[in-house]
Tab-separated table of C-alpha atoms in Angstrom:
chain	number	residue	atom	x	y	z
I	299	MET	CA	79.186	233.292	-1.896
I	300	ALA	CA	76.849	231.132	0.017
I	301	GLU	CA	74.333	229.005	-2.092
I	302	ARG	CA	70.909	230.196	-1.814
I	303	VAL	CA	68.026	228.389	-0.069
I	304	GLY	CA	64.669	227.654	-1.966
I	305	LEU	CA	61.487	226.134	-0.770
I	306	ASP	CA	62.359	222.771	-2.209
I	307	ASP	CA	65.075	222.569	0.322
I	308	PHE	CA	62.566	222.374	3.317
I	309	ASN	CA	60.926	219.338	4.347
I	310	GLU	CA	57.183	219.196	3.960
I	311	ILE	CA	55.204	219.654	7.079
I	312	PRO	CA	52.246	217.455	7.875
I	313	SER	CA	48.951	219.297	8.064
I	314	ASP	CA	47.608	217.309	10.901
I	315	GLY	CA	48.936	215.073	13.860
I	316	PRO	CA	51.629	215.702	16.277
I	317	ILE	CA	55.236	216.655	15.209
I	318	GLY	CA	58.071	214.901	17.022
I	319	GLY	CA	55.710	213.690	19.632
I	320	VAL	CA	54.623	217.638	20.334
I	321	PRO	CA	50.859	218.193	19.676
I	322	PRO	CA	50.144	220.984	17.328
I	323	VAL	CA	48.707	224.306	18.167
I	324	ASN	CA	45.153	224.836	17.359
I	325	ILE	CA	44.352	228.420	15.625
I	326	VAL	CA	40.938	229.340	15.256
I	327	SER	CA	39.099	232.506	13.745
I	328	PHE	CA	38.040	235.403	16.037
I	329	ASP	CA	34.445	234.535	15.556
I	330	GLU	CA	34.853	230.907	16.430
I	331	PHE	CA	36.985	231.904	19.600
I	332	VAL	CA	34.492	234.535	21.066
I	333	GLY	CA	31.472	232.459	20.044
I	334	THR	CA	32.540	229.501	22.117
I	335	GLU	CA	31.200	229.234	25.761
I	336	GLU	CA	33.482	227.931	28.460
I	337	GLU	CA	32.365	227.068	31.793
I	338	THR	CA	35.444	228.968	33.190
I	339	ALA	CA	34.013	232.180	32.186
I	340	GLY	CA	31.497	232.122	35.059
I	341	ALA	CA	31.950	233.311	38.523
I	342	LEU	CA	32.297	231.877	41.922
I	343	LEU	CA	32.726	235.338	43.565
I	344	GLY	CA	30.991	238.080	41.826
I	345	SER	CA	29.093	238.566	38.716
I	346	ASP	CA	29.739	237.564	35.064
I	347	ASP	CA	30.322	241.348	34.363
I	348	GLU	CA	32.254	242.023	37.904
I	349	THR	CA	34.145	238.579	38.622
I	350	ILE	CA	36.236	238.714	41.601
I	351	LEU	CA	37.021	234.880	41.355
I	352	PRO	CA	36.492	233.095	38.317
I	353	ILE	CA	35.713	229.241	37.874
I	354	GLY	CA	39.155	228.149	37.136
I	355	GLY	CA	40.827	231.140	38.595
I	356	MET	CA	42.830	232.086	41.826
I	357	LEU	CA	42.583	234.662	44.480
I	358	LEU	CA	45.529	235.396	46.751
I	359	MET	CA	44.771	237.006	50.195
I	360	TYR	CA	47.663	238.486	52.161
I	361	GLY	CA	48.311	240.393	55.071
I	362	ASP	CA	50.336	240.780	58.429
I	363	GLY	CA	50.140	238.236	61.212
I	364	GLY	CA	46.964	238.966	63.107
I	365	ALA	CA	45.373	241.021	60.506
I	366	GLY	CA	42.505	238.570	60.549
I	367	LYS	CA	43.121	236.647	57.248
I	368	THR	CA	42.009	233.256	58.611
I	369	THR	CA	38.529	234.668	60.230
I	370	LEU	CA	37.926	236.762	57.095
I	371	THR	CA	38.467	233.362	54.960
I	372	VAL	CA	36.423	231.371	57.074
I	373	ASP	CA	33.615	234.081	56.685
I	374	ALA	CA	34.067	233.946	52.994
I	375	VAL	CA	33.650	230.089	52.888
I	376	ALA	CA	30.427	230.420	54.900
I	377	HIS	CA	29.098	232.973	52.675
I	378	MET	CA	30.019	231.221	49.391
I	379	ALA	CA	29.196	227.787	50.225
I	380	SER	CA	25.696	228.999	51.299
I	381	GLY	CA	25.495	231.104	48.063
I	382	THR	CA	24.765	234.205	49.918
I	383	PRO	CA	26.511	237.672	49.314
I	384	TRP	CA	29.923	238.219	51.077
I	385	LEU	CA	30.941	241.841	51.968
I	386	GLY	CA	28.263	243.224	49.388
I	387	ILE	CA	29.801	240.874	46.541
I	388	VAL	CA	27.487	238.648	44.573
I	389	VAL	CA	27.574	235.041	45.090
I	390	GLU	CA	25.448	233.622	42.245
I	391	ARG	CA	25.280	229.848	43.614
I	392	ALA	CA	26.317	227.651	46.488
I	393	VAL	CA	30.081	226.842	45.999
I	394	ARG	CA	31.620	223.521	46.910
I	395	ILE	CA	34.709	224.188	48.885
I	396	LEU	CA	37.507	222.144	50.372
I	397	ILE	CA	39.831	223.695	53.084
I	398	ILE	CA	43.328	222.763	53.602
I	399	GLU	CA	44.785	224.344	56.708
I	400	ASN	CA	48.338	223.852	56.715
I	401	GLU	CA	49.340	225.721	60.090
I	402	GLY	CA	48.395	225.478	63.708
I	403	PRO	CA	46.597	223.105	65.866
I	404	ARG	CA	43.897	220.978	64.369
I	405	GLY	CA	41.709	221.336	67.496
I	406	LYS	CA	41.939	224.910	67.485
I	407	PHE	CA	40.728	225.185	63.801
I	408	ARG	CA	37.961	222.633	64.636
I	409	ARG	CA	36.693	225.145	67.201
I	410	LYS	CA	37.047	228.085	64.683
I	411	LEU	CA	34.801	226.244	62.249
I	412	LEU	CA	32.253	225.222	64.992
I	413	GLN	CA	32.132	228.535	66.256
I	414	LYS	CA	31.226	230.085	62.861
I	415	PHE	CA	28.430	227.425	62.371
I	416	ALA	CA	27.070	227.930	65.596
I	417	THR	CA	26.619	231.676	65.163
I	418	TRP	CA	25.652	231.578	61.403
I	419	ASN	CA	22.471	233.782	60.794
I	420	GLY	CA	22.331	233.199	57.152
I	421	HIS	CA	20.103	230.940	55.152
I	422	PRO	CA	20.792	228.213	54.143
I	423	ALA	CA	23.428	226.714	56.090
I	424	PHE	CA	26.888	226.183	54.649
I	425	ASN	CA	28.036	223.004	56.275
I	426	ASP	CA	26.962	220.610	53.488
I	427	ASN	CA	29.092	222.097	50.811
I	428	VAL	CA	32.238	222.236	52.862
I	429	ARG	CA	34.983	219.677	53.114
I	430	VAL	CA	38.093	219.863	55.261
I	431	MET	CA	41.357	217.771	54.812
I	432	GLU	CA	41.765	216.151	58.176
I	433	ASP	CA	45.134	214.507	57.137
I	434	PRO	CA	47.805	215.208	56.468
I	435	TRP	CA	47.370	218.169	58.977
I	436	THR	CA	50.076	220.893	58.333
I	437	MET	CA	52.226	218.492	56.171
I	438	PHE	CA	50.369	218.840	52.896
I	439	SER	CA	52.616	219.726	49.862
I	440	LEU	CA	51.769	220.270	46.315
I	441	ARG	CA	55.483	219.483	45.743
I	442	GLU	CA	54.614	215.788	46.885
I	443	GLU	CA	53.346	213.851	43.730
I	444	THR	CA	51.089	211.556	45.904
I	445	HIS	CA	49.600	214.702	47.591
I	446	ARG	CA	48.660	216.173	44.146
I	447	HIS	CA	47.034	213.021	43.047
I	448	ALA	CA	45.195	212.493	46.202
I	449	LEU	CA	43.853	216.325	46.160
I	450	ALA	CA	42.906	215.660	42.436
I	451	VAL	CA	40.684	212.595	43.364
I	452	SER	CA	39.142	214.424	46.349
I	453	ILE	CA	38.311	217.301	44.127
I	454	ALA	CA	36.713	215.127	41.620
I	455	THR	CA	35.037	212.889	43.932
I	456	HIS	CA	33.393	215.745	46.095
I	457	GLU	CA	33.021	217.883	43.057
I	458	ILE	CA	35.002	220.553	44.492
I	459	ASP	CA	34.688	224.150	42.952
I	460	LEU	CA	37.188	225.884	45.103
I	461	VAL	CA	40.301	224.759	47.097
I	462	VAL	CA	40.883	227.185	49.960
I	463	MET	CA	44.546	226.626	51.342
I	464	GLY	CA	47.179	228.310	53.029
I	465	PRO	CA	49.655	229.804	54.318
I	466	LEU	CA	51.226	229.436	50.866
I	467	VAL	CA	54.709	229.127	52.032
I	468	THR	CA	53.835	225.814	53.634
I	469	LEU	CA	52.315	224.324	50.503
I	470	GLY	CA	55.471	223.407	48.510
I	471	MET	CA	56.796	226.879	47.963
I	472	VAL	CA	60.542	227.159	47.816
I	473	GLY	CA	62.334	230.261	48.672
I	474	GLY	CA	60.952	233.705	49.441
I	475	GLY	CA	59.179	234.419	46.135
I	476	THR	CA	61.599	235.393	43.479
I	477	PRO	CA	59.965	235.427	39.923
I	478	ASP	CA	61.191	232.119	39.053
I	479	GLU	CA	60.371	230.656	42.456
I	480	VAL	CA	56.805	231.930	41.863
I	481	GLN	CA	56.566	230.381	38.437
I	482	ASP	CA	57.768	227.067	39.935
I	483	PHE	CA	54.728	227.056	42.420
I	484	GLU	CA	52.449	228.313	39.676
I	485	THR	CA	53.658	224.993	37.748
I	486	LEU	CA	52.500	222.942	40.872
I	487	LEU	CA	49.128	224.386	40.607
I	488	ARG	CA	48.794	223.806	36.785
I	489	MET	CA	49.938	220.132	37.148
I	490	THR	CA	47.210	219.819	39.776
I	491	ARG	CA	44.610	221.235	37.540
I	492	THR	CA	45.640	218.740	34.775
I	493	LEU	CA	44.748	215.800	37.066
I	494	VAL	CA	41.058	217.151	37.468
I	495	PRO	CA	38.480	216.651	34.779
I	496	ARG	CA	36.748	219.542	35.896
I	497	PRO	CA	37.742	223.302	36.443
I	498	PHE	CA	38.101	224.584	40.082
I	499	ALA	CA	39.582	227.701	41.661
I	500	PHE	CA	42.289	228.223	44.148
I	501	TRP	CA	41.825	230.583	47.167
I	502	THR	CA	45.400	231.025	48.643
I	503	VAL	CA	46.376	232.715	52.077
I	504	HIS	CA	49.928	234.348	52.262
I	505	HIS	CA	51.743	236.909	54.231
I	506	GLU	CA	53.093	240.357	53.596
I	507	ASN	CA	56.878	241.516	53.725
I	508	LYS	CA	58.277	244.193	55.874
I	509	ALA	CA	57.238	247.003	53.671
I	510	GLY	CA	53.568	246.012	53.917
I	511	ASP	CA	53.531	244.619	50.372
I	512	VAL	CA	52.734	241.149	49.207
I	513	ALA	CA	55.886	238.790	49.869
I	514	GLY	CA	57.261	237.590	46.737
I	515	ALA	CA	56.572	238.355	42.949
I	516	TRP	CA	53.053	237.361	43.145
I	517	GLU	CA	51.316	240.377	41.523
I	518	ARG	CA	51.213	238.741	37.972
I	519	VAL	CA	49.733	235.373	38.967
I	520	PRO	CA	46.312	235.802	40.892
I	521	ASP	CA	42.981	237.015	39.198
I	522	CYS	CA	42.327	238.623	42.522
I	523	LEU	CA	44.903	240.137	44.814
I	524	MET	CA	43.373	240.889	48.269
I	525	HIS	CA	45.107	242.915	51.061
I	526	VAL	CA	43.922	242.578	54.498
I	527	GLN	CA	44.913	245.314	56.874
I	528	ALA	CA	44.272	245.234	60.721
I	529	GLN	CA	43.065	248.524	61.644
I	530	GLY	CA	42.869	248.012	65.592
I	531	ASN	CA	39.967	247.330	67.894
I	532	GLY	CA	37.694	245.017	65.811
I	533	HIS	CA	38.420	246.962	62.497
I	534	THR	CA	39.723	245.569	59.381
I	535	ARG	CA	40.330	246.965	56.019
I	536	VAL	CA	40.099	244.808	52.830
I	537	VAL	CA	42.100	246.434	49.791
I	538	PHE	CA	41.311	244.812	46.410
I	539	ARG	CA	44.752	245.472	44.957
I	540	LYS	CA	44.030	243.820	41.879
I	541	ALA	CA	40.711	242.655	40.236
I	542	ARG	CA	41.662	241.335	36.707
I	543	TRP	CA	38.037	240.877	35.592
I	544	ALA	CA	36.331	243.414	37.835
I	545	ASP	CA	37.102	246.866	36.916
I	546	GLU	CA	34.812	248.604	39.377
I	547	SER	CA	36.480	246.630	42.204
I	548	HIS	CA	40.105	247.037	41.139
I	549	GLY	CA	41.992	249.433	43.516
I	550	THR	CA	39.019	249.719	45.895
I	551	SER	CA	38.799	249.000	49.638
I	552	LEU	CA	36.165	248.060	52.270
I	553	ASP	CA	36.499	249.078	55.915
I	554	LEU	CA	34.924	246.234	58.187
I	555	ARG	CA	33.661	246.037	61.534
I	556	TRP	CA	33.880	242.754	63.559
I	557	ILE	CA	30.589	241.722	65.119
I	558	VAL	CA	31.285	239.446	67.906
I	559	GLU	CA	27.784	237.949	68.537
I	560	GLY	CA	27.581	236.668	64.765
I	561	ARG	CA	31.382	236.084	64.377
I	562	SER	CA	31.080	237.777	61.073
I	563	TYR	CA	31.856	241.326	59.514
I	564	GLU	CA	29.791	244.222	58.562
I	565	ILE	CA	30.734	246.992	56.089
I	566	LYS	CA	31.271	250.230	57.845
I	567	GLU	CA	29.749	253.471	56.421
I	568	ALA	CA	32.054	255.117	54.059
I	569	VAL	CA	33.433	258.429	55.444
I	570	ASP	CA	34.741	260.961	53.179
I	571	ARG	CA	38.554	261.527	53.834
I	572	ASP	CA	40.695	264.351	52.853
I	573	LEU	CA	43.620	262.150	51.674
I	574	HIS	CA	45.715	265.393	50.921
I	575	ALA	CA	45.370	266.330	54.667
I	576	ASP	CA	46.078	262.735	55.783
I	577	VAL	CA	49.188	262.397	53.643
I	578	VAL	CA	50.734	265.821	54.986
I	579	GLU	CA	50.037	264.910	58.506
I	580	ALA	CA	51.675	261.635	58.096
I	581	PHE	CA	54.972	263.715	57.226
I	582	THR	CA	54.634	265.897	60.292
I	583	VAL	CA	55.398	263.175	62.874
I	584	ASP	CA	59.104	263.148	61.799
I	585	ASP	CA	61.398	264.189	59.048
I	586	ALA	CA	61.749	261.001	57.168
I	587	TRP	CA	61.959	260.256	53.529
I	588	ARG	CA	58.949	257.752	52.760
I	589	THR	CA	58.037	255.833	49.723
I	590	SER	CA	54.527	255.613	48.253
I	591	ARG	CA	53.713	252.516	49.636
I	592	GLU	CA	54.987	253.226	53.305
I	593	VAL	CA	52.799	256.243	53.319
I	594	ALA	CA	49.971	254.320	52.092
I	595	LYS	CA	50.374	251.729	54.866
I	596	LEU	CA	50.942	254.367	57.486
I	597	ILE	CA	47.619	256.311	56.873
I	598	HIS	CA	45.719	252.981	56.008
I	599	ALA	CA	44.922	254.175	52.374
I	600	ASN	CA	44.818	252.429	48.971
I	601	HIS	CA	48.059	252.535	47.467
I	602	GLU	CA	47.069	253.853	44.005
I	603	ALA	CA	44.942	256.752	45.834
I	604	THR	CA	48.035	257.673	47.855
I	605	ARG	CA	50.342	257.722	45.076
I	606	GLN	CA	48.045	259.914	43.103
I	607	VAL	CA	48.012	262.212	45.994
I	608	LEU	CA	51.749	262.363	46.427
I	609	SER	CA	51.878	263.251	42.817
I	610	ASP	CA	49.369	266.027	43.232
I	611	LEU	CA	51.314	267.471	46.175
I	612	VAL	CA	54.707	267.245	44.370
I	613	GLU	CA	53.072	269.364	41.306
I	614	ARG	CA	51.964	271.949	44.010
I	615	LYS	CA	55.309	271.978	45.457
I	616	ASP	CA	54.051	270.934	48.824
I	617	MET	CA	56.141	267.832	48.563
I	618	THR	CA	59.491	267.109	47.403
I	619	PHE	CA	60.510	263.764	45.287
I	620	ALA	CA	63.806	262.280	45.457
I	621	VAL	CA	65.394	259.179	44.098
I	622	GLY	CA	67.798	257.400	46.576
I	623	PRO	CA	67.776	260.262	49.149
I	624	SER	CA	70.214	260.119	52.128
I	625	GLY	CA	69.611	256.882	54.221
I	626	ARG	CA	67.643	255.081	51.738
I	627	GLY	CA	68.324	252.766	48.889
I	628	ALA	CA	69.949	254.105	45.755
I	629	THR	CA	66.785	253.453	43.543
I	630	ALA	CA	64.187	254.045	46.375
I	631	GLN	CA	61.696	256.637	45.241
I	632	CYS	CA	60.783	258.626	48.186
I	633	TYR	CA	58.826	261.835	49.325
I	634	ARG	CA	59.041	264.400	51.938
I	635	LEU	CA	57.461	267.814	52.949
I	636	SER	CA	59.084	270.712	51.189
I	637	GLU	CA	61.179	272.960	53.233
I	638	GLY	CA	58.750	275.913	53.002
I	639	VAL	CA	55.556	273.898	53.875
I	640	LEU	CA	57.301	272.186	56.764
I	641	THR	CA	58.343	275.568	58.362
I	642	LEU	CA	54.780	276.821	57.998
I	643	LEU	CA	53.573	273.719	59.623
I	644	GLU	CA	55.989	274.051	62.455
I	645	HIS	CA	55.321	277.784	62.956
I	646	PRO	CA	51.655	278.549	61.791
I	647	GLY	CA	50.836	282.116	61.598
I	648	THR	CA	54.265	283.621	61.506
I	649	PRO	CA	55.125	284.388	57.758
I	650	ASP	CA	58.416	285.908	57.049
I	651	PRO	CA	57.707	289.650	56.953
I	652	THR	CA	60.124	290.277	53.984
I	653	THR	CA	58.648	287.767	51.622
I	654	THR	CA	55.255	286.569	50.635
I	655	PRO	CA	55.324	282.700	51.415
I	656	THR	CA	54.365	280.497	48.547
I	657	GLN	CA	53.910	276.636	48.210
I	658	GLY	CA	57.292	275.074	47.854
I	659	GLY	CA	59.568	278.010	49.203
I	660	VAL	CA	60.904	281.058	47.495
I	661	PRO	CA	59.240	281.909	44.211
I	662	GLY	CA	61.744	281.174	41.272
I	663	VAL	CA	64.200	279.117	43.359
I	664	PRO	CA	63.702	275.170	42.991
I	665	PRO	CA	63.280	273.481	46.221
I	666	VAL	CA	66.485	271.850	47.736
I	667	SER	CA	66.240	268.523	49.377
I	668	ARG	CA	67.572	268.061	53.077
I	669	ASP	CA	70.707	266.257	51.839
I	670	GLY	CA	71.714	269.335	49.803
I	671	ARG	CA	70.804	268.007	46.284
I	672	ASP	CA	68.627	270.217	43.743
I	673	THR	CA	65.396	268.098	43.580
I	674	GLU	CA	65.167	269.233	39.875
I	675	GLN	CA	68.067	266.685	39.429
I	676	ASN	CA	65.560	264.177	40.075
I	677	THR	CA	62.677	263.247	37.844
I	678	PRO	CA	59.585	264.090	39.689
I	679	PRO	CA	56.551	261.894	39.128
I	680	VAL	CA	53.919	262.822	36.585
I	681	ALA	CA	50.123	263.188	37.354
I	682	GLY	CA	48.816	259.631	37.970
I	683	GLY	CA	51.709	258.198	39.997
I	684	ASP	CA	55.329	257.211	40.174
I	685	PRO	CA	57.374	257.047	37.105
I	686	GLY	CA	57.988	253.360	37.594
I	687	PRO	CA	57.950	250.543	40.358
I	688	GLU	CA	59.194	251.433	43.823
I	689	HIS	CA	62.513	249.826	43.473
I	690	PRO	CA	63.375	249.374	39.687
I	691	GLY	CA	65.948	246.752	39.188
I	692	THR	CA	66.411	245.918	42.812
I	693	PRO	CA	67.156	242.281	43.398
I	694	PHE	CA	64.992	240.268	45.565
I	695	ASN	CA	66.005	240.407	49.322
I	696	GLU	CA	64.726	237.447	51.530
I	697	ASP	CA	65.285	239.673	54.551
I	698	ASP	CA	62.289	241.793	53.400
I	699	VAL	CA	59.885	238.816	54.165
I	700	SER	CA	58.137	238.615	57.513
I	701	GLU	CA	57.064	235.394	59.214
I	702	PRO	CA	54.088	233.552	57.719
I	703	SER	CA	50.581	233.718	58.928
I	704	PHE	CA	47.278	232.203	58.032
């Protein structure tokens, strides 16, 4: 039998000072923790109660090429640097901003900033609070130690509150965005922060993948995840897919109209939508299985709201839900119009004279998917959304990443 181990067998741990060169952790009481004020609790964009971008935080804007990410970012820079509200969001004070443009001709970007300044109608002017990295142009990388140190010196010297930079894939990001690759880039951001004796935030511009989602496993990292969607003909939609410190903004969207004369945006008046009708109409175009994200992108709607509508339609038996239907991935969670609903839509006003039509098909008979499987073999989503992520367990696929744009 093994000899029992007692307290006398352990070495005494010193009460203070590092152990083996590692600093000790600091544990405080609840009252002491919540009673301590930190500058990082303030907001650069938003209010203390509804913070879109906190001091020391990160905002990640993403969208397809040509969606207007650069133009929208420059517009945000002008408003935040002048201390004026942006898209109806509070800007409590003028923000000192450093821009790192890491893609495209430098002359073109000079002109873009000059045009914004020349048409600026706000007060005060924003230019005094904006700095631009002129060199290295398109070659800056957080992976380069000399670049990190030079950036840190610039932030401290100019008292920068916000570093606006993009596209993300040119800034030292390696790979297409697996969780490990994202964590590696997050480490570069943290290393940069440790070099600066004052808190500052990052505003990073990224691209979307072929499914219309943010490219890579970035959902966890930023305080705000903002999706920019082109709506055509000078119209843009901004979706606050994630707003960690702004409950009222989380999951909401803004429809914007581009004003050429002022090179700025205005918020279009909200128009009540019948999302249920829009979703059904999207499926009458063809006979395809679609994921909730694909439907949301097709009808230009918020994903969470679309997913709820799909769940409602499944419960009403207007839609069929299946995991891995024919022609889709084995774990793809997809939706399709139910057979009975599709028939009524294709032949309106001609009900079967022998039966009373009901939503979802024949009463008492479970609807069958078009690949011949009983849909009750699949677990339908419960009210509130899909039972899990779109592709649970699916490995990261670099082919699902579109070309970067800023």
